[in-house]
Amino acid sequence: MKYLIVLFLLFPIGQKAQENPLTIFKPLENHIWKAEGKWGDGSTFKQEISLEFLLENKMVKVESYGFTNMEQTEFGLRNHGIRQYDAKSKKVRFWEFDVFGNVTEGTVVKEGKNIIYSYDYEGTFVTEMWHYKNELTYGFIVGIYENGEWKQKFLETEFVGTPKTE
């Protein structure tokens, strides 16, 4: 009986020890993240991102502002994204829905303080890395990343965070 009581007393501690895999996004919460740069083809990259946790921290909603036309003359809400832990595959997965009718989906992992997205984009396996520099700055690289090294970079810039004022 003593062992059963100890087990019940320790059970909640064991549950708390299981970290929510979505906490990798906690450092980005309550900020607006802005980046500008040039793609490898010379076209302009400009993006503003904010996120919020929903469903008792079981989902992250991401809103991305960027160019909403192919001519890159209109700037507005471009993507609506979801990040969620998939208990079946035991991976953090993401989905991005854009104004052009496309859906990009893949996985997200944490490497130290870095956040790494991996996905198939039109037959090319692409990686996006948010490389931690400090609390308000992440280096951002999009390219082909294999075995811990960049084989090709399509974009390299920085996201700078500004606290939300609501």
Short mmCIF file of C-alpha atoms in Angstrom, two decimals:
data_model
loop_
_atom_site.label_atom_id
_atom_site.label_comp_id
_atom_site.label_asym_id
_atom_site.label_seq_id
_atom_site.Cartn_x
_atom_site.Cartn_y
_atom_site.Cartn_z
CA MET A 1 0.00 0.00 0.00
CA LYS A 2 2.87 2.41 0.82
CA TYR A 3 4.32 1.84 -2.67
CA LEU A 4 0.97 2.59 -4.28
CA ILE A 5 0.68 5.89 -2.39
CA VAL A 6 4.24 6.88 -3.37
CA LEU A 7 3.47 6.00 -6.99
CA PHE A 8 0.38 8.23 -7.03
CA LEU A 9 2.29 11.07 -5.38
CA LEU A 10 5.14 10.86 -7.93
CA PHE A 11 2.93 10.40 -11.00
CA PRO A 12 2.13 14.13 -11.44
CA ILE A 13 5.86 14.94 -11.23
CA GLY A 14 6.59 12.47 -14.00
CA GLN A 15 3.86 14.01 -16.14
CA LYS A 16 5.29 17.51 -15.72
CA ALA A 17 8.73 16.25 -16.71
CA GLN A 18 7.43 15.40 -20.18
CA GLU A 19 8.13 18.62 -22.05
CA ASN A 20 5.69 19.79 -24.69
CA PRO A 21 7.60 19.51 -28.00
CA LEU A 22 6.03 22.80 -29.14
CA THR A 23 8.04 24.73 -26.55
CA ILE A 24 10.68 25.12 -29.29
CA PHE A 25 8.49 28.02 -30.46
CA LYS A 26 8.18 29.70 -27.03
CA PRO A 27 11.13 32.10 -27.63
CA LEU A 28 9.27 33.46 -30.69
CA GLU A 29 6.03 34.10 -28.84
CA ASN A 30 4.84 37.67 -28.14
CA HIS A 31 7.06 39.17 -30.83
CA ILE A 32 6.77 40.30 -34.42
CA TRP A 33 9.71 38.90 -36.40
CA LYS A 34 10.86 40.87 -39.46
CA ALA A 35 13.35 39.97 -42.16
CA GLU A 36 14.46 41.36 -45.51
CA GLY A 37 16.91 39.97 -48.00
CA LYS A 38 17.50 38.73 -51.53
CA TRP A 39 16.83 35.27 -52.91
CA GLY A 40 19.55 33.62 -54.97
CA ASP A 41 17.75 34.73 -58.15
CA GLY A 42 17.89 38.38 -57.02
CA SER A 43 14.21 38.73 -56.10
CA THR A 44 13.29 40.44 -52.84
CA PHE A 45 12.43 38.57 -49.66
CA LYS A 46 10.46 40.52 -47.07
CA GLN A 47 8.49 38.86 -44.29
CA GLU A 48 6.84 39.63 -40.95
CA ILE A 49 5.84 36.72 -38.73
CA SER A 50 3.94 36.41 -35.48
CA LEU A 51 2.67 33.35 -33.67
CA GLU A 52 0.40 32.33 -30.85
CA PHE A 53 -0.21 29.17 -28.90
CA LEU A 54 -3.72 27.71 -29.04
CA LEU A 55 -5.65 24.68 -27.76
CA GLU A 56 -3.94 24.64 -24.36
CA ASN A 57 -0.48 24.84 -25.97
CA LYS A 58 -1.19 21.88 -28.28
CA MET A 59 -1.02 23.98 -31.46
CA VAL A 60 0.83 27.05 -32.71
CA LYS A 61 -0.81 29.39 -35.23
CA VAL A 62 1.55 31.45 -37.40
CA GLU A 63 0.62 34.50 -39.47
CA SER A 64 3.11 35.57 -42.13
CA TYR A 65 3.01 38.82 -44.04
CA GLY A 66 4.86 39.10 -47.32
CA PHE A 67 4.33 39.82 -50.98
CA THR A 68 0.87 38.74 -52.07
CA ASN A 69 1.35 39.03 -55.82
CA MET A 70 3.94 37.66 -58.23
CA GLU A 71 5.12 41.18 -59.16
CA GLN A 72 6.05 41.79 -55.50
CA THR A 73 4.23 45.12 -55.37
CA GLU A 74 1.56 44.22 -52.79
CA PHE A 75 2.41 43.39 -49.18
CA GLY A 76 -0.10 41.72 -46.86
CA LEU A 77 -1.17 38.50 -45.16
CA ARG A 78 0.51 35.84 -47.28
CA ASN A 79 0.51 32.63 -45.20
CA HIS A 80 -1.47 31.07 -42.42
CA GLY A 81 0.51 28.32 -40.71
CA ILE A 82 -0.05 25.60 -38.15
CA ARG A 83 2.54 23.81 -36.00
CA GLN A 84 1.44 20.74 -34.08
CA TYR A 85 2.97 17.72 -32.38
CA ASP A 86 1.88 14.55 -34.18
CA ALA A 87 1.64 11.90 -31.47
CA LYS A 88 1.46 9.11 -34.06
CA SER A 89 4.77 9.95 -35.78
CA LYS A 90 6.23 11.57 -32.62
CA LYS A 91 7.29 14.61 -34.66
CA VAL A 92 6.45 18.29 -34.75
CA ARG A 93 4.76 18.90 -38.08
CA PHE A 94 3.86 22.10 -39.88
CA TRP A 95 1.48 23.24 -42.60
CA GLU A 96 1.64 26.59 -44.42
CA PHE A 97 -1.32 27.73 -46.52
CA ASP A 98 -0.57 30.66 -48.84
CA VAL A 99 -2.57 33.20 -50.86
CA PHE A 100 -1.63 31.43 -54.09
CA GLY A 101 -3.51 28.27 -53.06
CA ASN A 102 -0.44 26.24 -52.13
CA VAL A 103 0.16 24.13 -49.04
CA THR A 104 3.67 23.39 -47.78
CA GLU A 105 4.05 20.74 -45.11
CA GLY A 106 6.96 19.14 -43.33
CA THR A 107 8.62 18.62 -39.98
CA VAL A 108 10.33 20.82 -37.40
CA VAL A 109 13.15 19.87 -35.04
CA LYS A 110 15.15 21.69 -32.40
CA GLU A 111 18.94 21.65 -32.53
CA GLY A 112 20.19 23.49 -29.46
CA LYS A 113 18.40 26.85 -29.70
CA ASN A 114 18.02 26.55 -33.47
CA ILE A 115 14.71 25.71 -35.14
CA ILE A 116 14.95 23.62 -38.31
CA TYR A 117 12.14 23.13 -40.82
CA SER A 118 12.42 20.38 -43.47
CA TYR A 119 10.07 19.86 -46.39
CA ASP A 120 9.73 18.83 -50.01
CA TYR A 121 9.28 21.86 -52.25
CA GLU A 122 8.43 20.90 -55.82
CA GLY A 123 10.74 17.87 -55.70
CA THR A 124 13.61 19.53 -53.80
CA PHE A 125 14.16 18.67 -50.14
CA VAL A 126 14.52 22.11 -48.51
CA THR A 127 15.66 23.18 -45.06
CA GLU A 128 14.87 26.47 -43.32
CA MET A 129 16.96 27.18 -40.26
CA TRP A 130 16.29 29.80 -37.61
CA HIS A 131 19.83 30.02 -36.19
CA TYR A 132 19.74 31.53 -32.67
CA LYS A 133 21.99 34.57 -32.22
CA ASN A 134 20.30 36.21 -29.22
CA GLU A 135 16.81 36.68 -27.77
CA LEU A 136 15.81 39.12 -30.51
CA THR A 137 17.85 37.91 -33.49
CA TYR A 138 17.86 34.69 -35.49
CA GLY A 139 19.93 34.08 -38.59
CA PHE A 140 17.64 32.65 -41.28
CA ILE A 141 18.88 30.34 -44.01
CA VAL A 142 16.86 28.54 -46.68
CA GLY A 143 18.63 25.91 -48.73
CA ILE A 144 19.77 22.34 -48.97
CA TYR A 145 21.21 21.13 -45.66
CA GLU A 146 22.65 17.63 -45.44
CA ASN A 147 24.67 15.91 -42.72
CA GLY A 148 25.12 19.13 -40.75
CA GLU A 149 26.33 21.32 -43.62
CA TRP A 150 24.83 23.59 -46.25
CA LYS A 151 25.17 22.18 -49.77
CA GLN A 152 23.35 25.16 -51.28
CA LYS A 153 21.82 28.37 -49.89
CA PHE A 154 18.86 30.04 -51.58
CA LEU A 155 18.50 32.83 -49.01
CA GLU A 156 20.49 34.06 -46.01
CA THR A 157 19.26 36.93 -43.81
CA GLU A 158 18.16 37.66 -40.22
CA PHE A 159 14.85 37.80 -38.41
CA VAL A 160 14.75 40.53 -35.77
CA GLY A 161 12.07 40.42 -33.09
CA THR A 162 10.11 43.34 -31.71
CA PRO A 163 7.89 42.79 -28.66
CA LYS A 164 4.17 42.97 -29.47
CA THR A 165 2.34 45.89 -27.95
CA GLU A 166 -1.30 44.94 -27.62
#
